[in-house]
mmCIF file of C-alpha atoms in Angstrom:
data_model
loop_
_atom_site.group_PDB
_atom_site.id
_atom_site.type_symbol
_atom_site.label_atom_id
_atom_site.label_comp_id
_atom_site.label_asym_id
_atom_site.label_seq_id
_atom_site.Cartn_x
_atom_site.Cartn_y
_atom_site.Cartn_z
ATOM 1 C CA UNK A 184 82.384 128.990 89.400
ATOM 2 C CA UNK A 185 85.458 129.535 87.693
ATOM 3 C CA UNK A 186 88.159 131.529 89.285
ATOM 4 C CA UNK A 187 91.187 132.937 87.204
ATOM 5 C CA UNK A 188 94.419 135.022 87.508
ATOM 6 C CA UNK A 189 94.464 136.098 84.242
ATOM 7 C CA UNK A 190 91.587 134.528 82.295
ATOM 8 C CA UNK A 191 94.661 131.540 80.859
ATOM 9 C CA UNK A 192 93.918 129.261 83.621
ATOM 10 C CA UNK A 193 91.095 126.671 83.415
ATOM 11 C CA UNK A 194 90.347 123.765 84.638
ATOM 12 C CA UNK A 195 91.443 120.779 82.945
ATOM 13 C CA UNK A 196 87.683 119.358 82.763
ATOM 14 C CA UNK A 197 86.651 122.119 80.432
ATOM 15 C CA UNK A 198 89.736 121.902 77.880
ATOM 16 C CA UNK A 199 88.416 120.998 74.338
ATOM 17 C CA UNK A 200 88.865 121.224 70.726
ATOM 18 C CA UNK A 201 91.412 124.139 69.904
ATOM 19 C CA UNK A 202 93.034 124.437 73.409
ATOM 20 C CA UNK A 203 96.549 123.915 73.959
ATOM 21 C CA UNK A 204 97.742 124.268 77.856
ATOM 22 C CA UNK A 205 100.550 123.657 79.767
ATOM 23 C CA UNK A 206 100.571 121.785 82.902
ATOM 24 C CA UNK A 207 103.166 122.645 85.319
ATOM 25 C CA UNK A 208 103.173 120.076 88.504
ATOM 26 C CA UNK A 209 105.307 119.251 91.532
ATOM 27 C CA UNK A 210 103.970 115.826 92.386
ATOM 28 C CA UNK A 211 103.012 113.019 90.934
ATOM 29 C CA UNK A 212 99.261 112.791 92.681
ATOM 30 C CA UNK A 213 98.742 115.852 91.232
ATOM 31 C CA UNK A 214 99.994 114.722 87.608
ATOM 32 C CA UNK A 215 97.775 111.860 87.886
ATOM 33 C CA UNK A 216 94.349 113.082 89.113
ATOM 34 C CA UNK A 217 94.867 116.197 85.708
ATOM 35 C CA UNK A 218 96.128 113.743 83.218
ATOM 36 C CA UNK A 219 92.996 110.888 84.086
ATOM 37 C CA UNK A 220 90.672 113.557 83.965
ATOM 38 C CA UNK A 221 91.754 114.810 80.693
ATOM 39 C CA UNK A 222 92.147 111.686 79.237
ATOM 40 C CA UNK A 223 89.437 109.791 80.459
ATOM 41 C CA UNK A 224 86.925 112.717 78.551
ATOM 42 C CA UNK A 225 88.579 112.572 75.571
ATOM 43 C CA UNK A 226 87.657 108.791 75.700
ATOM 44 C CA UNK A 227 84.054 109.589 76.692
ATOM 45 C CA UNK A 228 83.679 111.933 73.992
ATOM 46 C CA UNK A 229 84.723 110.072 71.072
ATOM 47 C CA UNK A 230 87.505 111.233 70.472
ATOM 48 C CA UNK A 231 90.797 109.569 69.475
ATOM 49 C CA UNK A 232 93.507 109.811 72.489
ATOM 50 C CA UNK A 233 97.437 110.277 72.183
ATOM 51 C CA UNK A 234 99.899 109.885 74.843
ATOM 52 C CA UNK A 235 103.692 109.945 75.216
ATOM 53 C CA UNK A 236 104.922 108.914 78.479
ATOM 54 C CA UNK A 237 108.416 109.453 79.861
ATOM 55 C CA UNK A 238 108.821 109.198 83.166
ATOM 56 C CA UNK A 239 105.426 107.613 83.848
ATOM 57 C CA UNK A 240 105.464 103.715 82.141
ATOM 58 C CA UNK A 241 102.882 103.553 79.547
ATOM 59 C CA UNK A 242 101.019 100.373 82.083
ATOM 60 C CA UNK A 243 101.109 102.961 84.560
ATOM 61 C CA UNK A 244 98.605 105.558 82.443
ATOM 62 C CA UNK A 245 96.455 102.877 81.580
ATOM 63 C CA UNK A 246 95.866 102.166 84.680
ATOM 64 C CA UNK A 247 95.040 105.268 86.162
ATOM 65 C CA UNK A 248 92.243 104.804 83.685
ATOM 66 C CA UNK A 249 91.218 101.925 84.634
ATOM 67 C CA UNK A 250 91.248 102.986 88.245
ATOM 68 C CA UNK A 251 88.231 105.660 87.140
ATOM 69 C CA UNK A 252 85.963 102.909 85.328
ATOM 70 C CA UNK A 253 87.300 103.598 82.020
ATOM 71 C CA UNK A 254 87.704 100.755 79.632
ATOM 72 C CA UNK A 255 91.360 101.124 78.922
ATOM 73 C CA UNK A 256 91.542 98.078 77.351
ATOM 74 C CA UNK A 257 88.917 98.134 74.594
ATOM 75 C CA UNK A 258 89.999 101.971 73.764
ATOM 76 C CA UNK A 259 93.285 100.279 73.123
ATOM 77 C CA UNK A 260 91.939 97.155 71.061
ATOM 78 C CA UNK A 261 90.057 99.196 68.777
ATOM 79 C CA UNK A 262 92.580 101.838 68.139
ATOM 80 C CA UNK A 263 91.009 104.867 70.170
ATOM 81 C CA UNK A 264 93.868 104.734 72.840
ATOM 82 C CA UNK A 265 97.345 104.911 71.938
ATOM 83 C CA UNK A 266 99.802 105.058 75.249
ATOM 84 C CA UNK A 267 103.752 105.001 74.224
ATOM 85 C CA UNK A 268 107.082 106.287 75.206
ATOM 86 C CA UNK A 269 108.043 109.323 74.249
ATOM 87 C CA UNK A 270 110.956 107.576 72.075
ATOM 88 C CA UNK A 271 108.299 105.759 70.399
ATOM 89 C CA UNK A 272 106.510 109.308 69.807
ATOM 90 C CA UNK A 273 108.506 112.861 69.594
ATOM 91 C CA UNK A 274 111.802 111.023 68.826
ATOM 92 C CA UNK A 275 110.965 107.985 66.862
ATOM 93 C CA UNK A 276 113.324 109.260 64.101
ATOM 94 C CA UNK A 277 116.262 109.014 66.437
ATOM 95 C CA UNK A 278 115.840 112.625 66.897
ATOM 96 C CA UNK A 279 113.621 115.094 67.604
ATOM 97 C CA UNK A 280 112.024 117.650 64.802
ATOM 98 C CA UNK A 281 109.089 120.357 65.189
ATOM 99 C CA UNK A 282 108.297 120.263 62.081
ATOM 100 C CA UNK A 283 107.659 116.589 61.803
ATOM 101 C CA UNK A 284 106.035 116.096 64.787
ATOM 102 C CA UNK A 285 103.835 118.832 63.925
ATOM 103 C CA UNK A 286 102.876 117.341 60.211
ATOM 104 C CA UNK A 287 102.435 113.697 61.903
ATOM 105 C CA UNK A 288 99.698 115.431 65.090
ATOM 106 C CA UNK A 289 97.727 116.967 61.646
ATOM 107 C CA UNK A 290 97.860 113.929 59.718
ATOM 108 C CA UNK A 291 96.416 112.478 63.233
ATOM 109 C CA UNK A 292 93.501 114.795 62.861
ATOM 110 C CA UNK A 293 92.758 113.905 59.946
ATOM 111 C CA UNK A 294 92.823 110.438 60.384
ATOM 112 C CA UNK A 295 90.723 110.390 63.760
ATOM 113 C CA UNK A 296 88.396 112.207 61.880
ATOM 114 C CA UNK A 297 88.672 109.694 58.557
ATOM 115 C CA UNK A 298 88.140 106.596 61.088
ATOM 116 C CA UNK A 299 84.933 108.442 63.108
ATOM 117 C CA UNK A 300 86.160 109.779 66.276
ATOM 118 C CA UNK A 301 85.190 113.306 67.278
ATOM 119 C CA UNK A 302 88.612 114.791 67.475
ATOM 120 C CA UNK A 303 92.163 114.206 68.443
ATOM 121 C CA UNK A 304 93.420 114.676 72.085
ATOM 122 C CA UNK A 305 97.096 114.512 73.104
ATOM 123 C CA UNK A 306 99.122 114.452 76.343
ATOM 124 C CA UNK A 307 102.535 114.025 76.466
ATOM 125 C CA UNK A 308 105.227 114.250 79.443
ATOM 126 C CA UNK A 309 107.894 116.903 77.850
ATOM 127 C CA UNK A 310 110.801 115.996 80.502
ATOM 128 C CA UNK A 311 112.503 113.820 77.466
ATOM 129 C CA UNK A 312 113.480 117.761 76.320
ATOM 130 C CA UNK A 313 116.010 117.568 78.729
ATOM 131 C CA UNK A 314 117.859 114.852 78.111
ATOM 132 C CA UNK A 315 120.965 115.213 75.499
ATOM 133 C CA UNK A 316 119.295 114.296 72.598
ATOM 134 C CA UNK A 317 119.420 115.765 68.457
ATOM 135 C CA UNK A 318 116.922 118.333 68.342
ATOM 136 C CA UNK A 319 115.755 118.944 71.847
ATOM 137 C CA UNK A 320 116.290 122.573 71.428
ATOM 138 C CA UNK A 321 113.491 122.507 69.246
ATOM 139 C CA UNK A 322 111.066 122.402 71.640
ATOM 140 C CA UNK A 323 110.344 126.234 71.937
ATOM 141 C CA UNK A 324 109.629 125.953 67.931
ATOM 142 C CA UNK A 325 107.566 122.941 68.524
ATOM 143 C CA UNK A 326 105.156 124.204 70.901
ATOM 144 C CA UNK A 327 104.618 127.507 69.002
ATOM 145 C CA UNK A 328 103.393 125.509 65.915
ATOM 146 C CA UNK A 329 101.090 123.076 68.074
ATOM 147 C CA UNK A 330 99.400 126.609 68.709
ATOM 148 C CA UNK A 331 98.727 127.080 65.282
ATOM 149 C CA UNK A 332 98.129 123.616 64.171
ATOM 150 C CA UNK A 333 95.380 123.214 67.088
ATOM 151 C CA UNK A 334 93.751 126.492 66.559
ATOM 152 C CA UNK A 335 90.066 126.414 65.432
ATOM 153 C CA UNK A 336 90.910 122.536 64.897
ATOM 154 C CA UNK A 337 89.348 119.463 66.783
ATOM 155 C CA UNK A 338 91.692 118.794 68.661
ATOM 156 C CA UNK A 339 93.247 119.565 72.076
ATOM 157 C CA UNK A 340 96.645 118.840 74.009
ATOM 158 C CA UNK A 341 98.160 119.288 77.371
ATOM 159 C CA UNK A 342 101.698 119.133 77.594
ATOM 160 C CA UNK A 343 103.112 118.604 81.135
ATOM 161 C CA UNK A 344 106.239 119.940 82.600
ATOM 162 C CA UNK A 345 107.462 118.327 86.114
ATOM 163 C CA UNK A 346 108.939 121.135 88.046
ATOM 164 C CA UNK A 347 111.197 119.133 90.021
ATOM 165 C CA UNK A 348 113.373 118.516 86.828
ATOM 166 C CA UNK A 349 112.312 121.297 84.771
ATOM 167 C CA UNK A 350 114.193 125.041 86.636
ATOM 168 C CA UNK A 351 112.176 128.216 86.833
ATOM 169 C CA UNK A 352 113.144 129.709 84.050
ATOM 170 C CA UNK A 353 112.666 126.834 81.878
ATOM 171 C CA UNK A 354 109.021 126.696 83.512
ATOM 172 C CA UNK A 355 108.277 130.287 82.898
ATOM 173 C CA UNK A 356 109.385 130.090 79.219
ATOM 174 C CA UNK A 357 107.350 127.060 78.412
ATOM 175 C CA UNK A 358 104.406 128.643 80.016
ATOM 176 C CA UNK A 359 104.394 131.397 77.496
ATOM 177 C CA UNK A 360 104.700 129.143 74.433
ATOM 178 C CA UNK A 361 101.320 128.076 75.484
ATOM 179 C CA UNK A 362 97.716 130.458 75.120
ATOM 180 C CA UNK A 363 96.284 128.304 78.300
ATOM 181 C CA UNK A 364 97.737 126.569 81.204
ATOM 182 C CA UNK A 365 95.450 123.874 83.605
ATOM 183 C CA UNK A 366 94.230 124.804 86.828
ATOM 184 C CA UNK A 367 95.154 122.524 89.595
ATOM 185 C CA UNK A 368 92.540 120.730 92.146
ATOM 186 C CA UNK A 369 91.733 123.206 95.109
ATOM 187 C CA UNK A 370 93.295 122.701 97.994
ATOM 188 C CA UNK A 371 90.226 124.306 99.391
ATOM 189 C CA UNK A 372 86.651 125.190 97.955
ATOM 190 C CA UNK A 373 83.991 126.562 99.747
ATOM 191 C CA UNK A 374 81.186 129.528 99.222
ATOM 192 C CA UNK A 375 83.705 131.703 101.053
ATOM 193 C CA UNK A 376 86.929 130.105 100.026
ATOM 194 C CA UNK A 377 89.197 128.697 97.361
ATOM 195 C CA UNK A 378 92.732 128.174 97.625
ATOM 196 C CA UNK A 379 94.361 126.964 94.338
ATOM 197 C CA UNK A 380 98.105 125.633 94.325
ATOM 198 C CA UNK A 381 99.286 127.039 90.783
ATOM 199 C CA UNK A 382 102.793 128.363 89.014
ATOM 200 C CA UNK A 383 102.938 132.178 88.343
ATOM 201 C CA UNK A 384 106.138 133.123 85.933
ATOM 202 C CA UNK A 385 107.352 129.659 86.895
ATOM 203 C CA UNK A 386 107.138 129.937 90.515
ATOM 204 C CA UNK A 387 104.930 127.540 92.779
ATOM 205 C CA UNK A 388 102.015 129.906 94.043
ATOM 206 C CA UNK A 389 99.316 129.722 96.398
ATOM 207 C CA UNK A 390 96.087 131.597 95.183
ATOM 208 C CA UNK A 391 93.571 132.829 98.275
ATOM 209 C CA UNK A 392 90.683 133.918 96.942
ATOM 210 C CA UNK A 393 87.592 134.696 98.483
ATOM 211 C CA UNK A 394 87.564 135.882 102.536
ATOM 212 C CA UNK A 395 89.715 134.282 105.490
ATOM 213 C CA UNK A 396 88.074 134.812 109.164
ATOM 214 C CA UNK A 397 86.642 132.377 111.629
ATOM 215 C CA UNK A 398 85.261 130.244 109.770
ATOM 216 C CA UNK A 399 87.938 129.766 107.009
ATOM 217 C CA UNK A 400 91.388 130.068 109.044
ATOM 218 C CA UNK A 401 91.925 126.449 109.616
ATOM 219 C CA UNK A 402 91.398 125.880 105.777
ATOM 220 C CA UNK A 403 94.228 128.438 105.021
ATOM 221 C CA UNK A 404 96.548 127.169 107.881
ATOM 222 C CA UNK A 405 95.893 123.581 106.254
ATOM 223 C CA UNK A 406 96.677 124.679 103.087
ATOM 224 C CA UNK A 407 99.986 126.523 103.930
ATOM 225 C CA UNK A 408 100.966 123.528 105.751
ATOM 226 C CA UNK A 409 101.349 121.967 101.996
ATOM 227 C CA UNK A 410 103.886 124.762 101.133
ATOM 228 C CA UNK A 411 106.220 123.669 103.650
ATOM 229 C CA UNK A 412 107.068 120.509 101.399
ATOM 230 C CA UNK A 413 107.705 123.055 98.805
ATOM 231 C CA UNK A 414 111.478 123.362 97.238
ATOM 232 C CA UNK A 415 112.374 127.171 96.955
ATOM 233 C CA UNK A 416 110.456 129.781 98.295
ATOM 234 C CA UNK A 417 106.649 130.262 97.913
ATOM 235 C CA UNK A 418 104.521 132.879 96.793
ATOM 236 C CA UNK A 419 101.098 133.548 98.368
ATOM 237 C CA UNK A 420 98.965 135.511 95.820
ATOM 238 C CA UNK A 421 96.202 137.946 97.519
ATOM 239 C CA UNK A 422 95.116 139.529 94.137
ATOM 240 C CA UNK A 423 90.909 137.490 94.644
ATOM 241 C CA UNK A 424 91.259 138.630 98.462
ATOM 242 C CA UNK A 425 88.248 140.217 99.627
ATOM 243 C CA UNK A 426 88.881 139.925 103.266
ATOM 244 C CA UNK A 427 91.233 138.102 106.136
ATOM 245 C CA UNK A 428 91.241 139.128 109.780
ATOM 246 C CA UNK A 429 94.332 139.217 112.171
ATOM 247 C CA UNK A 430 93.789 135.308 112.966
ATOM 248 C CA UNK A 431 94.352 134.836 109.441
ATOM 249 C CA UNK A 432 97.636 137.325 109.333
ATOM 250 C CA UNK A 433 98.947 135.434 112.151
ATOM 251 C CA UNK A 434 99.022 131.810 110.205
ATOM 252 C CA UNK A 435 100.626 133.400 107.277
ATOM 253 C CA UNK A 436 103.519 134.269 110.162
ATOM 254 C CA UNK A 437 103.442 131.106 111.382
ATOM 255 C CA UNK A 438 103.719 129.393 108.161
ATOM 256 C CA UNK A 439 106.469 131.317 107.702
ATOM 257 C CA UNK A 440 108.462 130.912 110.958
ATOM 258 C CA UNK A 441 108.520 126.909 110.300
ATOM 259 C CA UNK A 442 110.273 127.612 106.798
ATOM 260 C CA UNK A 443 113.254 126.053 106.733
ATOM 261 C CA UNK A 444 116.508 128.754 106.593
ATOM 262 C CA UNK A 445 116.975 130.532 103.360
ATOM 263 C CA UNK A 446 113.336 129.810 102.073
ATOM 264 C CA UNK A 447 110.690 132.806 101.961
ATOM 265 C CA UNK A 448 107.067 132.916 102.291
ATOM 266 C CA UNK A 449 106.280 135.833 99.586
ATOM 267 C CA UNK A 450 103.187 137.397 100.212
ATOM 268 C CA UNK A 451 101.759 139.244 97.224
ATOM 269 C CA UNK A 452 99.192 141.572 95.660
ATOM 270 C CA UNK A 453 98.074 142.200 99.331
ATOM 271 C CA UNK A 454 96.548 145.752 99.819
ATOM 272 C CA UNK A 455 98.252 148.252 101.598
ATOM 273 C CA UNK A 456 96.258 148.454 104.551
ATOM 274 C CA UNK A 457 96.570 144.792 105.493
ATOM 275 C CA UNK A 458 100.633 145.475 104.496
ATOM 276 C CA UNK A 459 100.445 148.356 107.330
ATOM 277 C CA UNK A 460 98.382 145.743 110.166
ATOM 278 C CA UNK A 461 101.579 143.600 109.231
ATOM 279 C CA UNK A 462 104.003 146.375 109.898
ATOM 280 C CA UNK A 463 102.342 147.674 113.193
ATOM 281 C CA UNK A 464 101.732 143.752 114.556
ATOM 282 C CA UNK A 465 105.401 142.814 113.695
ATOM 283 C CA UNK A 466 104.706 139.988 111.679
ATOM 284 C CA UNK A 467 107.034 141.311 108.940
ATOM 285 C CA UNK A 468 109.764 141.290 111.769
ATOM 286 C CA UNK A 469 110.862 137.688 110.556
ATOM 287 C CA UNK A 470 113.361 137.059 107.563
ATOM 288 C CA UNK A 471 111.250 134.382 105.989
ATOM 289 C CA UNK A 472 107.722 136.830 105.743
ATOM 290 C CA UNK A 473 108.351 139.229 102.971
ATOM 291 C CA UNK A 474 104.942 141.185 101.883
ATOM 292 C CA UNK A 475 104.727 143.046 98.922
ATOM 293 C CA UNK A 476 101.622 145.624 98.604
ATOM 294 C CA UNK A 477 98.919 145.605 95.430
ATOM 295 C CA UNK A 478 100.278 146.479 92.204
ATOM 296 C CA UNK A 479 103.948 146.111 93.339
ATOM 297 C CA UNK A 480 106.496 143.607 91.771
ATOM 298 C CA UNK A 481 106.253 140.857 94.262
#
């Protein structure tokens, strides 16, 4: 089952031909388990595999594949795996250019398709975009045309932005340059449960979805422990709530008496009932809880 906020996030395992998403993370565990996952299909598929690294050394990709049973190696030798810099890549010409990049990832199309493979697939790490180089401010432009360049085409990217360099703004704008962005790995998945870290409008978001009682309370408390490792302050989006009971009020509280001073816990899209139980319990008492009812600008 597939649970989205609003129908742009997917999982990276079903990202194929024609989708271009953005991949937003905070760590680099996460990074890794998306990018071998993504990469290590394109290999099984056939298909011809880009990627520019640039904070991650290119030995350092290939063996994340190799650490899954893929043979890195071969893909390499017989010109199905390509892992470079990103100087070797976007700004081989000194400099960066859209336009250029853009006519160089068709002619790769064309040319995976010319040699056999099943389609292109490209990853790269966009964090070079904020170093002080010619062109970098053409990386707005450059993502808009991957849009249309991928569209209906076989081929597929996922372009990853580290939020611990990249600012929330930045992340929010890049998000919208792209139709799709990758779902992260659950923090929790159960028949009653999923909790799924994530970045709303460039913000680092916890998604509850499903219903929080007795059986599921540790899992949330677990899962808000994470957020405390957080920079900034956190949202908690109830929008795929069905249920919680006052246990599972009383964690969010909790959570939020152990954030650190200045940070919030933001909890969102909660309905206005469970913003009253709040009220009357005094959980909202404390600075760092702020709760923000259904349909309100959270």
């Amino acid at each position: 089952m597939v649970i989205t906020q609003d129908g742009r996030e997917r999982p990276v395992q079903e990202l194929g031909h024609g989708d271009h998403a953005c991949l937003a993370f905070a760590d680099d565990g996460e990074q890794r388990r998306v990018v071998t996952a993504y990469l290590s299909k394109g290999l099984a598929l056939g298909e011809r595999v880009r990627y520019f690294a640039e904070r991650q050394d290119p030995a350092t990709v290939l063996g994340w594949l190799r650490s899954v049973g893929a043979d890195a190696d071969a893909a390499v030798s017989r010109g199905q795996l390509q892992v470079a810099t990103a100087d070797d890549g976007y700004l081989a010409s000194g400099r960066f250019d859209a336009e250029a990049m853009v006519a160089t990832l068709q002619q790769e199309v064309a040319d995976s398709l010319k040699a056999g493979y099943t389609g292109l697939r490209v990853s790269g790490e966009m964090s070079w975009g904020l170093r002080d180089v010619p062109g970098a401010d053409q990386l707005a432009e450059y993502e808009a045309k991957v849009n249309e360049l991928f569209a209906g085409q076989p081929a597929s990217a996922v372009c990853q932005y580290d939020a611990r360099l990249f600012s929330t703004d930045q992340l929010r704008a890049f998000d919208r340059y792209h139709p799709g962005t990758v779902q992260a790995e659950a923090l929790h998945s159960s028949a009653l449960l999923r909790i799924l870290p994530s970045f709303t409008e460039g913000q680092r978001t916890l998604r509850v979805v499903g219903s929080v009682d007795y059986r599921t309370t540790t899992a949330l408390a677990e899962a808000l422990e994470t957020t405390l490792h957080w920079p900034g302050d956190v949202r908690v989006d109830m929008s795929g709530l069905e249920f919680i009971d006052l246990a599972g009020l009383r964690v969010l509280a909790h959570t939020a008496e152990k954030f650190t001073p200045g940070r919030r816990l933001r909890v969102v899209e909660l309905t206005p009932m469970l913003c009253q139980v709040i009220s009357v319990t005094g959980f909202d008492q404390q600075d760092a809880l702020v709760v923000t009812p259904r349909g309100a600008v959270g």
